[in-house]
PDB file of C-alpha atoms in Angstrom:
ATOM      1  CA  MET A   1     -61.761 -49.554 -28.918  1.00 46.00           C
ATOM      2  CA  THR A   2     -61.516 -49.784 -32.745  1.00 48.00           C
ATOM      3  CA  ARG A   3     -62.822 -46.307 -33.010  1.00 50.00           C
ATOM      4  CA  ARG A   4     -60.452 -44.996 -30.445  1.00 53.00           C
ATOM      5  CA  ILE A   5     -57.379 -46.485 -32.314  1.00 58.00           C
ATOM      6  CA  THR A   6     -58.719 -45.178 -35.539  1.00 70.00           C
ATOM      7  CA  LEU A   7     -59.098 -41.632 -34.078  1.00 58.00           C
ATOM      8  CA  THR A   8     -55.648 -41.683 -32.522  1.00 54.00           C
ATOM      9  CA  THR A   9     -54.151 -42.863 -35.813  1.00 57.00           C
ATOM     10  CA  PHE A  10     -55.957 -40.037 -37.620  1.00 52.00           C
ATOM     11  CA  VAL A  11     -54.662 -37.385 -35.259  1.00 48.00           C
ATOM     12  CA  LEU A  12     -51.089 -38.737 -35.522  1.00 51.00           C
ATOM     13  CA  LEU A  13     -51.462 -38.491 -39.270  1.00 54.00           C
ATOM     14  CA  LEU A  14     -52.669 -35.030 -39.116  1.00 59.00           C
ATOM     15  CA  LEU A  15     -49.781 -34.008 -36.904  1.00 48.00           C
ATOM     16  CA  LEU A  16     -47.320 -35.668 -39.172  1.00 48.00           C
ATOM     17  CA  ALA A  17     -48.742 -33.907 -42.151  1.00 48.00           C
ATOM     18  CA  ALA A  18     -48.584 -30.635 -40.363  1.00 46.00           C
ATOM     19  CA  SER A  19     -45.052 -31.206 -39.317  1.00 44.00           C
ATOM     20  CA  ALA A  20     -44.099 -32.118 -42.919  1.00 40.00           C
ATOM     21  CA  ALA A  21     -45.743 -28.926 -44.207  1.00 44.00           C
ATOM     22  CA  ILE A  22     -43.751 -26.712 -41.752  1.00 48.00           C
ATOM     23  CA  VAL A  23     -40.510 -28.476 -42.564  1.00 42.00           C
ATOM     24  CA  LEU A  24     -41.119 -28.098 -46.324  1.00 42.00           C
ATOM     25  CA  ARG A  25     -41.606 -24.390 -45.949  1.00 57.00           C
ATOM     26  CA  THR A  26     -37.934 -24.003 -44.646  1.00 69.00           C
ATOM     27  CA  GLU A  27     -35.035 -23.673 -47.081  1.00 71.00           C
ATOM     28  CA  GLN A  28     -33.397 -26.934 -45.754  1.00 69.00           C
ATOM     29  CA  GLY A  29     -36.640 -28.908 -45.638  1.00 75.00           C
ATOM     30  CA  TYR A  30     -37.524 -28.118 -49.149  1.00 66.00           C
ATOM     31  CA  ALA A  31     -33.969 -28.923 -50.323  1.00 70.00           C
ATOM     32  CA  ALA A  32     -34.054 -32.224 -48.414  1.00 68.00           C
ATOM     33  CA  ALA A  33     -37.396 -33.307 -49.908  1.00 76.00           C
ATOM     34  CA  SER A  34     -36.212 -32.263 -53.489  1.00 71.00           C
ATOM     35  CA  TYR A  35     -33.021 -34.211 -53.066  1.00 58.00           C
ATOM     36  CA  ALA A  36     -34.875 -37.299 -51.933  1.00 71.00           C
ATOM     37  CA  TRP A  37     -37.194 -37.089 -54.915  1.00 60.00           C
ATOM     38  CA  LEU A  38     -34.477 -36.516 -57.429  1.00 64.00           C
ATOM     39  CA  LYS A  39     -32.634 -39.618 -56.087  1.00 63.00           C
ATOM     40  CA  LEU A  40     -35.874 -41.542 -56.735  1.00 69.00           C
ATOM     41  CA  ARG A  41     -36.261 -40.313 -60.249  1.00 68.00           C
ATOM     42  CA  GLY A  42     -32.485 -40.684 -61.140  1.00 75.00           C
ATOM     43  CA  GLY A  43     -31.493 -37.036 -61.108  1.00 86.00           C
ATOM     44  CA  TYR A  44     -31.881 -33.963 -63.313  1.00 93.00           C
ATOM     45  CA  SER A  45     -29.832 -32.583 -66.123  1.00 95.00           C
ATOM     46  CA  VAL A  46     -28.899 -28.973 -66.433  1.00 97.00           C
ATOM     47  CA  ASP A  47     -31.256 -28.662 -69.308  1.00 97.00           C
ATOM     48  CA  GLU A  48     -34.017 -30.039 -67.255  1.00 96.00           C
ATOM     49  CA  ARG A  49     -33.269 -27.575 -64.454  1.00 97.00           C
ATOM     50  CA  ILE A  50     -33.363 -24.748 -66.968  1.00 98.00           C
ATOM     51  CA  ARG A  51     -36.869 -25.942 -68.121  1.00 97.00           C
ATOM     52  CA  MET A  52     -38.024 -26.210 -64.507  1.00 96.00           C
ATOM     53  CA  HIS A  53     -36.863 -22.712 -63.210  1.00 97.00           C
ATOM     54  CA  SER A  54     -35.986 -20.445 -66.169  1.00 98.00           C
ATOM     55  CA  GLY A  55     -39.466 -19.032 -66.363  1.00 98.00           C
ATOM     56  CA  ALA A  56     -39.630 -17.843 -62.771  1.00 98.00           C
ATOM     57  CA  VAL A  57     -35.951 -16.637 -62.939  1.00 98.00           C
ATOM     58  CA  GLU A  58     -36.652 -14.547 -65.999  1.00 98.00           C
ATOM     59  CA  ARG A  59     -39.790 -13.004 -64.344  1.00 98.00           C
ATOM     60  CA  ARG A  60     -37.561 -12.047 -61.379  1.00 98.00           C
ATOM     61  CA  LEU A  61     -34.577 -10.837 -63.317  1.00 98.00           C
ATOM     62  CA  LYS A  62     -35.363  -9.645 -66.810  1.00 98.00           C
ATOM     63  CA  ALA A  63     -36.517  -6.142 -65.684  1.00 98.00           C
ATOM     64  CA  LYS A  64     -33.386  -5.730 -63.545  1.00 98.00           C
ATOM     65  CA  PHE A  65     -31.264  -6.408 -66.702  1.00 98.00           C
ATOM     66  CA  ALA A  66     -33.303  -4.068 -68.817  1.00 98.00           C
ATOM     67  CA  ALA A  67     -32.960  -1.400 -66.136  1.00 98.00           C
ATOM     68  CA  VAL A  68     -29.146  -1.358 -66.698  1.00 97.00           C
ATOM     69  CA  ALA A  69     -29.320  -1.971 -70.374  1.00 97.00           C
ATOM     70  CA  VAL A  70     -27.803  -5.412 -70.389  1.00 98.00           C
ATOM     71  CA  PRO A  71     -29.517  -8.209 -72.498  1.00 98.00           C
ATOM     72  CA  TYR A  72     -30.942 -11.124 -70.693  1.00 98.00           C
ATOM     73  CA  PRO A  73     -29.185 -13.588 -70.575  1.00 97.00           C
ATOM     74  CA  PRO A  74     -25.989 -11.524 -70.827  1.00 98.00           C
ATOM     75  CA  ALA A  75     -22.721 -12.596 -72.568  1.00 98.00           C
ATOM     76  CA  GLN A  76     -20.680 -12.544 -69.330  1.00 98.00           C
ATOM     77  CA  LEU A  77     -21.392 -12.660 -65.670  1.00 98.00           C
ATOM     78  CA  ALA A  78     -19.422 -11.908 -62.449  1.00 98.00           C
ATOM     79  CA  TYR A  79     -20.536 -13.001 -59.033  1.00 98.00           C
ATOM     80  CA  ILE A  80     -18.582 -10.930 -56.263  1.00 98.00           C
ATOM     81  CA  ALA A  81     -19.095 -11.977 -52.744  1.00 98.00           C
ATOM     82  CA  PHE A  82     -18.049  -9.967 -49.680  1.00 98.00           C
ATOM     83  CA  LYS A  83     -17.659 -11.699 -46.351  1.00 97.00           C
ATOM     84  CA  ASP A  84     -17.861  -8.720 -44.074  1.00 96.00           C
ATOM     85  CA  THR A  85     -21.233  -7.413 -45.416  1.00 97.00           C
ATOM     86  CA  ALA A  86     -22.533 -11.000 -46.341  1.00 98.00           C
ATOM     87  CA  GLU A  87     -23.665 -10.035 -49.800  1.00 98.00           C
ATOM     88  CA  LEU A  88     -23.139 -11.181 -53.237  1.00 98.00           C
ATOM     89  CA  GLN A  89     -23.283  -8.687 -56.192  1.00 98.00           C
ATOM     90  CA  VAL A  90     -24.186  -9.890 -59.732  1.00 98.00           C
ATOM     91  CA  TYR A  91     -22.516  -8.032 -62.541  1.00 98.00           C
ATOM     92  CA  ALA A  92     -23.253  -8.573 -66.239  1.00 98.00           C
ATOM     93  CA  ARG A  93     -22.198  -7.207 -69.587  1.00 98.00           C
ATOM     94  CA  ALA A  94     -23.397  -7.580 -73.158  1.00 98.00           C
ATOM     95  CA  SER A  95     -19.924  -8.412 -74.645  1.00 97.00           C
ATOM     96  CA  PRO A  96     -16.299  -8.920 -73.698  1.00 96.00           C
ATOM     97  CA  SER A  97     -15.620  -5.321 -74.659  1.00 96.00           C
ATOM     98  CA  ALA A  98     -18.652  -3.703 -72.988  1.00 97.00           C
ATOM     99  CA  GLU A  99     -18.749  -2.176 -69.507  1.00 97.00           C
ATOM    100  CA  TRP A 100     -19.731  -4.287 -66.472  1.00 98.00           C
ATOM    101  CA  ARG A 101     -23.196  -3.210 -64.943  1.00 98.00           C
ATOM    102  CA  ARG A 102     -24.448  -4.292 -61.444  1.00 98.00           C
ATOM    103  CA  VAL A 103     -27.596  -5.999 -61.877  1.00 98.00           C
ATOM    104  CA  HIS A 104     -28.648  -7.107 -58.343  1.00 98.00           C
ATOM    105  CA  THR A 105     -27.283  -7.852 -54.838  1.00 98.00           C
ATOM    106  CA  TYR A 106     -28.301 -10.973 -52.795  1.00 98.00           C
ATOM    107  CA  PRO A 107     -27.757 -11.451 -49.174  1.00 98.00           C
ATOM    108  CA  ILE A 108     -25.590 -14.420 -48.155  1.00 98.00           C
ATOM    109  CA  LEU A 109     -27.709 -16.293 -45.803  1.00 98.00           C
ATOM    110  CA  GLY A 110     -25.030 -18.685 -44.432  1.00 97.00           C
ATOM    111  CA  MET A 111     -21.287 -18.999 -44.326  1.00 96.00           C
ATOM    112  CA  SER A 112     -18.735 -20.201 -41.819  1.00 96.00           C
ATOM    113  CA  GLY A 113     -15.375 -19.094 -40.612  1.00 95.00           C
ATOM    114  CA  ASP A 114     -13.900 -15.504 -40.412  1.00 94.00           C
ATOM    115  CA  LEU A 115     -12.192 -13.139 -42.670  1.00 94.00           C
ATOM    116  CA  GLY A 116      -9.125 -14.582 -44.285  1.00 95.00           C
ATOM    117  CA  PRO A 117      -8.282 -17.280 -46.810  1.00 96.00           C
ATOM    118  CA  LYS A 118      -8.982 -20.979 -46.754  1.00 97.00           C
ATOM    119  CA  LEU A 119      -5.713 -22.803 -45.828  1.00 97.00           C
ATOM    120  CA  ARG A 120      -6.812 -26.508 -45.279  1.00 96.00           C
ATOM    121  CA  GLN A 121      -9.582 -28.969 -45.277  1.00 96.00           C
ATOM    122  CA  GLY A 122     -11.753 -28.781 -42.240  1.00 95.00           C
ATOM    123  CA  ASP A 123     -10.864 -25.181 -41.310  1.00 95.00           C
ATOM    124  CA  MET A 124     -14.506 -24.163 -42.199  1.00 96.00           C
ATOM    125  CA  GLN A 125     -13.137 -21.162 -43.990  1.00 97.00           C
ATOM    126  CA  VAL A 126     -14.736 -19.761 -47.162  1.00 98.00           C
ATOM    127  CA  PRO A 127     -11.918 -19.325 -49.651  1.00 98.00           C
ATOM    128  CA  GLU A 128     -10.828 -15.914 -50.843  1.00 98.00           C
ATOM    129  CA  GLY A 129      -9.668 -15.227 -54.340  1.00 98.00           C
ATOM    130  CA  ILE A 130     -10.577 -14.969 -57.978  1.00 98.00           C
ATOM    131  CA  TYR A 131     -12.311 -18.117 -59.153  1.00 98.00           C
ATOM    132  CA  ARG A 132     -14.410 -19.435 -62.055  1.00 98.00           C
ATOM    133  CA  ALA A 133     -17.482 -21.585 -62.241  1.00 98.00           C
ATOM    134  CA  GLU A 134     -16.186 -25.047 -62.510  1.00 97.00           C
ATOM    135  CA  PHE A 135     -19.401 -27.127 -62.424  1.00 98.00           C
ATOM    136  CA  LEU A 136     -23.151 -26.633 -62.304  1.00 98.00           C
ATOM    137  CA  ASN A 137     -24.599 -29.130 -60.014  1.00 97.00           C
ATOM    138  CA  ALA A 138     -28.270 -29.861 -61.037  1.00 97.00           C
ATOM    139  CA  ASN A 139     -28.495 -32.502 -58.335  1.00 95.00           C
ATOM    140  CA  SER A 140     -27.232 -30.729 -55.221  1.00 94.00           C
ATOM    141  CA  ARG A 141     -28.244 -31.750 -51.649  1.00 93.00           C
ATOM    142  CA  PHE A 142     -28.593 -27.942 -51.321  1.00 94.00           C
ATOM    143  CA  HIS A 143     -31.198 -27.383 -54.015  1.00 94.00           C
ATOM    144  CA  LEU A 144     -28.836 -26.148 -56.794  1.00 97.00           C
ATOM    145  CA  SER A 145     -25.128 -25.289 -56.676  1.00 98.00           C
ATOM    146  CA  ILE A 146     -22.276 -23.866 -58.510  1.00 98.00           C
ATOM    147  CA  ARG A 147     -18.809 -25.222 -57.810  1.00 98.00           C
ATOM    148  CA  LEU A 148     -15.816 -22.955 -57.620  1.00 98.00           C
ATOM    149  CA  ASN A 149     -12.489 -24.071 -59.077  1.00 98.00           C
ATOM    150  CA  TYR A 150     -10.942 -24.006 -55.501  1.00 98.00           C
ATOM    151  CA  PRO A 151      -8.038 -24.606 -55.114  1.00 98.00           C
ATOM    152  CA  ASN A 152      -7.028 -22.521 -57.945  1.00 98.00           C
ATOM    153  CA  GLU A 153      -3.396 -22.068 -59.192  1.00 98.00           C
ATOM    154  CA  PHE A 154      -2.584 -19.317 -56.581  1.00 98.00           C
ATOM    155  CA  ASP A 155      -4.033 -21.456 -53.731  1.00 98.00           C
ATOM    156  CA  ARG A 156      -1.889 -24.511 -54.879  1.00 98.00           C
ATOM    157  CA  ALA A 157       1.228 -22.433 -55.294  1.00 98.00           C
ATOM    158  CA  GLN A 158       1.101 -20.986 -51.777  1.00 97.00           C
ATOM    159  CA  ALA A 159       0.359 -24.486 -50.349  1.00 98.00           C
ATOM    160  CA  ARG A 160       3.281 -26.081 -52.127  1.00 97.00           C
ATOM    161  CA  ALA A 161       5.609 -23.378 -50.669  1.00 97.00           C
ATOM    162  CA  GLU A 162       4.261 -23.942 -47.271  1.00 96.00           C
ATOM    163  CA  GLY A 163       4.124 -27.780 -47.427  1.00 96.00           C
ATOM    164  CA  ARG A 164       0.306 -27.818 -47.024  1.00 96.00           C
ATOM    165  CA  THR A 165      -1.348 -30.748 -48.850  1.00 95.00           C
ATOM    166  CA  GLU A 166      -4.947 -31.141 -47.626  1.00 96.00           C
ATOM    167  CA  LEU A 167      -6.453 -27.886 -48.984  1.00 97.00           C
ATOM    168  CA  GLY A 168     -10.267 -29.031 -49.139  1.00 95.00           C
ATOM    169  CA  SER A 169     -12.439 -28.977 -52.154  1.00 94.00           C
ATOM    170  CA  ASP A 170     -16.147 -28.826 -53.229  1.00 95.00           C
ATOM    171  CA  ILE A 171     -16.652 -25.100 -52.547  1.00 97.00           C
ATOM    172  CA  MET A 172     -20.081 -24.075 -53.643  1.00 98.00           C
ATOM    173  CA  ILE A 173     -22.442 -21.367 -54.038  1.00 98.00           C
ATOM    174  CA  HIS A 174     -25.693 -23.091 -53.279  1.00 98.00           C
ATOM    175  CA  GLY A 175     -29.183 -22.985 -51.855  1.00 97.00           C
ATOM    176  CA  THR A 176     -30.635 -23.355 -48.392  1.00 95.00           C
ATOM    177  CA  ALA A 177     -29.595 -21.034 -45.502  1.00 94.00           C
ATOM    178  CA  ALA A 178     -26.719 -22.701 -43.824  1.00 91.00           C
ATOM    179  CA  SER A 179     -23.140 -23.741 -44.980  1.00 92.00           C
ATOM    180  CA  ILE A 180     -19.734 -24.876 -43.828  1.00 92.00           C
ATOM    181  CA  GLY A 181     -17.120 -23.429 -46.164  1.00 94.00           C
ATOM    182  CA  CYS A 182     -19.518 -22.454 -48.894  1.00 97.00           C
ATOM    183  CA  LEU A 183     -21.883 -19.642 -49.652  1.00 98.00           C
ATOM    184  CA  ALA A 184     -25.462 -20.392 -48.780  1.00 98.00           C
ATOM    185  CA  MET A 185     -27.799 -18.048 -50.763  1.00 98.00           C
ATOM    186  CA  GLY A 186     -31.309 -19.415 -50.151  1.00 97.00           C
ATOM    187  CA  ASN A 187     -33.184 -21.594 -52.676  1.00 97.00           C
ATOM    188  CA  GLN A 188     -34.689 -18.803 -54.855  1.00 97.00           C
ATOM    189  CA  ALA A 189     -31.397 -16.917 -55.059  1.00 98.00           C
ATOM    190  CA  ALA A 190     -29.598 -20.238 -55.926  1.00 98.00           C
ATOM    191  CA  GLU A 191     -32.083 -20.744 -58.703  1.00 98.00           C
ATOM    192  CA  ASP A 192     -31.336 -17.359 -60.112  1.00 98.00           C
ATOM    193  CA  LEU A 193     -27.528 -17.656 -59.936  1.00 98.00           C
ATOM    194  CA  PHE A 194     -27.533 -21.208 -61.365  1.00 98.00           C
ATOM    195  CA  ILE A 195     -29.950 -20.445 -64.321  1.00 98.00           C
ATOM    196  CA  LEU A 196     -28.087 -17.248 -65.242  1.00 98.00           C
ATOM    197  CA  ALA A 197     -24.823 -19.360 -65.200  1.00 98.00           C
ATOM    198  CA  ALA A 198     -26.429 -22.111 -67.272  1.00 98.00           C
ATOM    199  CA  LEU A 199     -27.793 -19.727 -69.883  1.00 98.00           C
ATOM    200  CA  SER A 200     -24.650 -17.655 -70.264  1.00 98.00           C
ATOM    201  CA  GLY A 201     -22.373 -20.614 -70.061  1.00 98.00           C
ATOM    202  CA  LYS A 202     -20.336 -21.481 -66.991  1.00 98.00           C
ATOM    203  CA  GLU A 203     -17.200 -20.545 -68.860  1.00 98.00           C
ATOM    204  CA  GLN A 204     -18.495 -16.919 -68.911  1.00 98.00           C
ATOM    205  CA  VAL A 205     -18.851 -16.624 -65.053  1.00 98.00           C
ATOM    206  CA  GLU A 206     -16.154 -15.027 -63.022  1.00 98.00           C
ATOM    207  CA  ILE A 207     -16.395 -15.456 -59.166  1.00 98.00           C
ATOM    208  CA  VAL A 208     -14.561 -13.138 -56.838  1.00 98.00           C
ATOM    209  CA  VAL A 209     -14.635 -13.827 -52.986  1.00 98.00           C
ATOM    210  CA  ALA A 210     -13.253 -10.834 -50.957  1.00 98.00           C
ATOM    211  CA  PRO A 211     -13.070 -10.242 -47.205  1.00 97.00           C
ATOM    212  CA  THR A 212     -14.262  -6.652 -47.935  1.00 97.00           C
ATOM    213  CA  ASP A 213     -14.865  -4.261 -50.704  1.00 97.00           C
ATOM    214  CA  PHE A 214     -11.308  -3.116 -51.569  1.00 97.00           C
ATOM    215  CA  ARG A 215     -12.779  -0.427 -53.902  1.00 96.00           C
ATOM    216  CA  ARG A 216     -13.894   1.366 -50.728  1.00 93.00           C
ATOM    217  CA  GLN A 217     -11.556   0.024 -47.970  1.00 88.00           C
ATOM    218  CA  PRO A 218      -7.839   0.064 -47.954  1.00 89.00           C
ATOM    219  CA  VAL A 219      -5.992  -3.342 -48.189  1.00 89.00           C
ATOM    220  CA  ARG A 220      -4.980  -4.404 -44.755  1.00 87.00           C
ATOM    221  CA  THR A 221      -3.656  -7.783 -43.637  1.00 87.00           C
ATOM    222  CA  PRO A 222      -3.978  -8.576 -39.867  1.00 82.00           C
ATOM    223  CA  ASP A 223      -0.999  -9.617 -37.857  1.00 83.00           C
ATOM    224  CA  GLY A 224      -0.296 -13.345 -37.919  1.00 84.00           C
ATOM    225  CA  THR A 225      -1.652 -13.967 -41.441  1.00 90.00           C
ATOM    226  CA  PRO A 226       0.431 -15.574 -44.298  1.00 94.00           C
ATOM    227  CA  ALA A 227       3.109 -13.290 -45.815  1.00 93.00           C
ATOM    228  CA  TRP A 228       1.452 -13.910 -49.248  1.00 97.00           C
ATOM    229  CA  LEU A 229      -1.845 -12.610 -48.123  1.00 97.00           C
ATOM    230  CA  SER A 230      -1.125  -9.013 -49.193  1.00 96.00           C
ATOM    231  CA  ALA A 231      -0.401 -10.174 -52.754  1.00 97.00           C
ATOM    232  CA  LEU A 232      -3.700 -12.076 -52.827  1.00 97.00           C
ATOM    233  CA  TYR A 233      -5.559  -9.052 -51.582  1.00 97.00           C
ATOM    234  CA  GLY A 234      -3.647  -6.884 -54.140  1.00 97.00           C
ATOM    235  CA  ASN A 235      -4.987  -9.377 -56.976  1.00 98.00           C
ATOM    236  CA  ILE A 236      -8.540  -9.049 -55.551  1.00 98.00           C
ATOM    237  CA  LYS A 237      -8.391  -5.278 -55.358  1.00 98.00           C
ATOM    238  CA  ALA A 238      -7.233  -5.122 -59.066  1.00 98.00           C
ATOM    239  CA  ALA A 239     -10.062  -7.630 -60.056  1.00 98.00           C
ATOM    240  CA  LEU A 240     -12.650  -5.475 -58.204  1.00 98.00           C
ATOM    241  CA  SER A 241     -11.509  -2.289 -59.837  1.00 97.00           C
ATOM    242  CA  ARG A 242     -12.959  -3.501 -63.177  1.00 97.00           C
ATOM    243  CA  PHE A 243     -16.430  -3.315 -61.747  1.00 98.00           C
ATOM    244  CA  PRO A 244     -18.326  -0.053 -60.777  1.00 95.00           C
ATOM    245  CA  SER A 245     -18.900   0.211 -57.166  1.00 87.00           C
ATOM    246  CA  GLU A 246     -22.225   1.902 -57.664  1.00 74.00           C
ATOM    247  CA  ALA A 247     -25.145   0.563 -59.529  1.00 49.00           C
TER     248      ALA A 247
END
């Protein structure tokens, strides 16, 4: 009887271990386990995250920067996300007066909502506009994350004019493959984007979220959208014009 219980327990432990190994191989599983560990250890600083991930990020990206003649890490960065193609393009330049060069393009693995701006908390929309990196979260539940300064001045001005008050917040570019209102990039891409921003300085990161690439597509606003949307899309088009559309 004792041998049967021991064998059963052993088999259950094996099954639990196998299940845990499978879960840890997923983006969400790895992020959840990492988050549990960081809570136990009291969290990480940005500098600690740099020490943890900068070697792997440099191995993945340094040659890409060299290929477009931009030093690694660069003086300035731009992360440009397009909703319709679910991709995020990384641009960099060596100085504020230098030309922008496209370094790499990442697929966006998860985002919610449709084309169009975010209007209120809970609408599950990813914002559209021109933002900056407000905060580097070294202790995110989604591995690593970069918080956008949503709502920005434009977002707040339109909300005041329309009497909207609950605009939502905490819009992130983060790891894992699923998101509600944010851009989920996968854990490895999140490491790249986070470490680049940390090394260059978050103040040197511009973030543009567009419904489509207005360098190649005309600006159109669907019927029933806010009257101010054409102005927003005009601003986004002007911002995009500073970046070459081809690598």
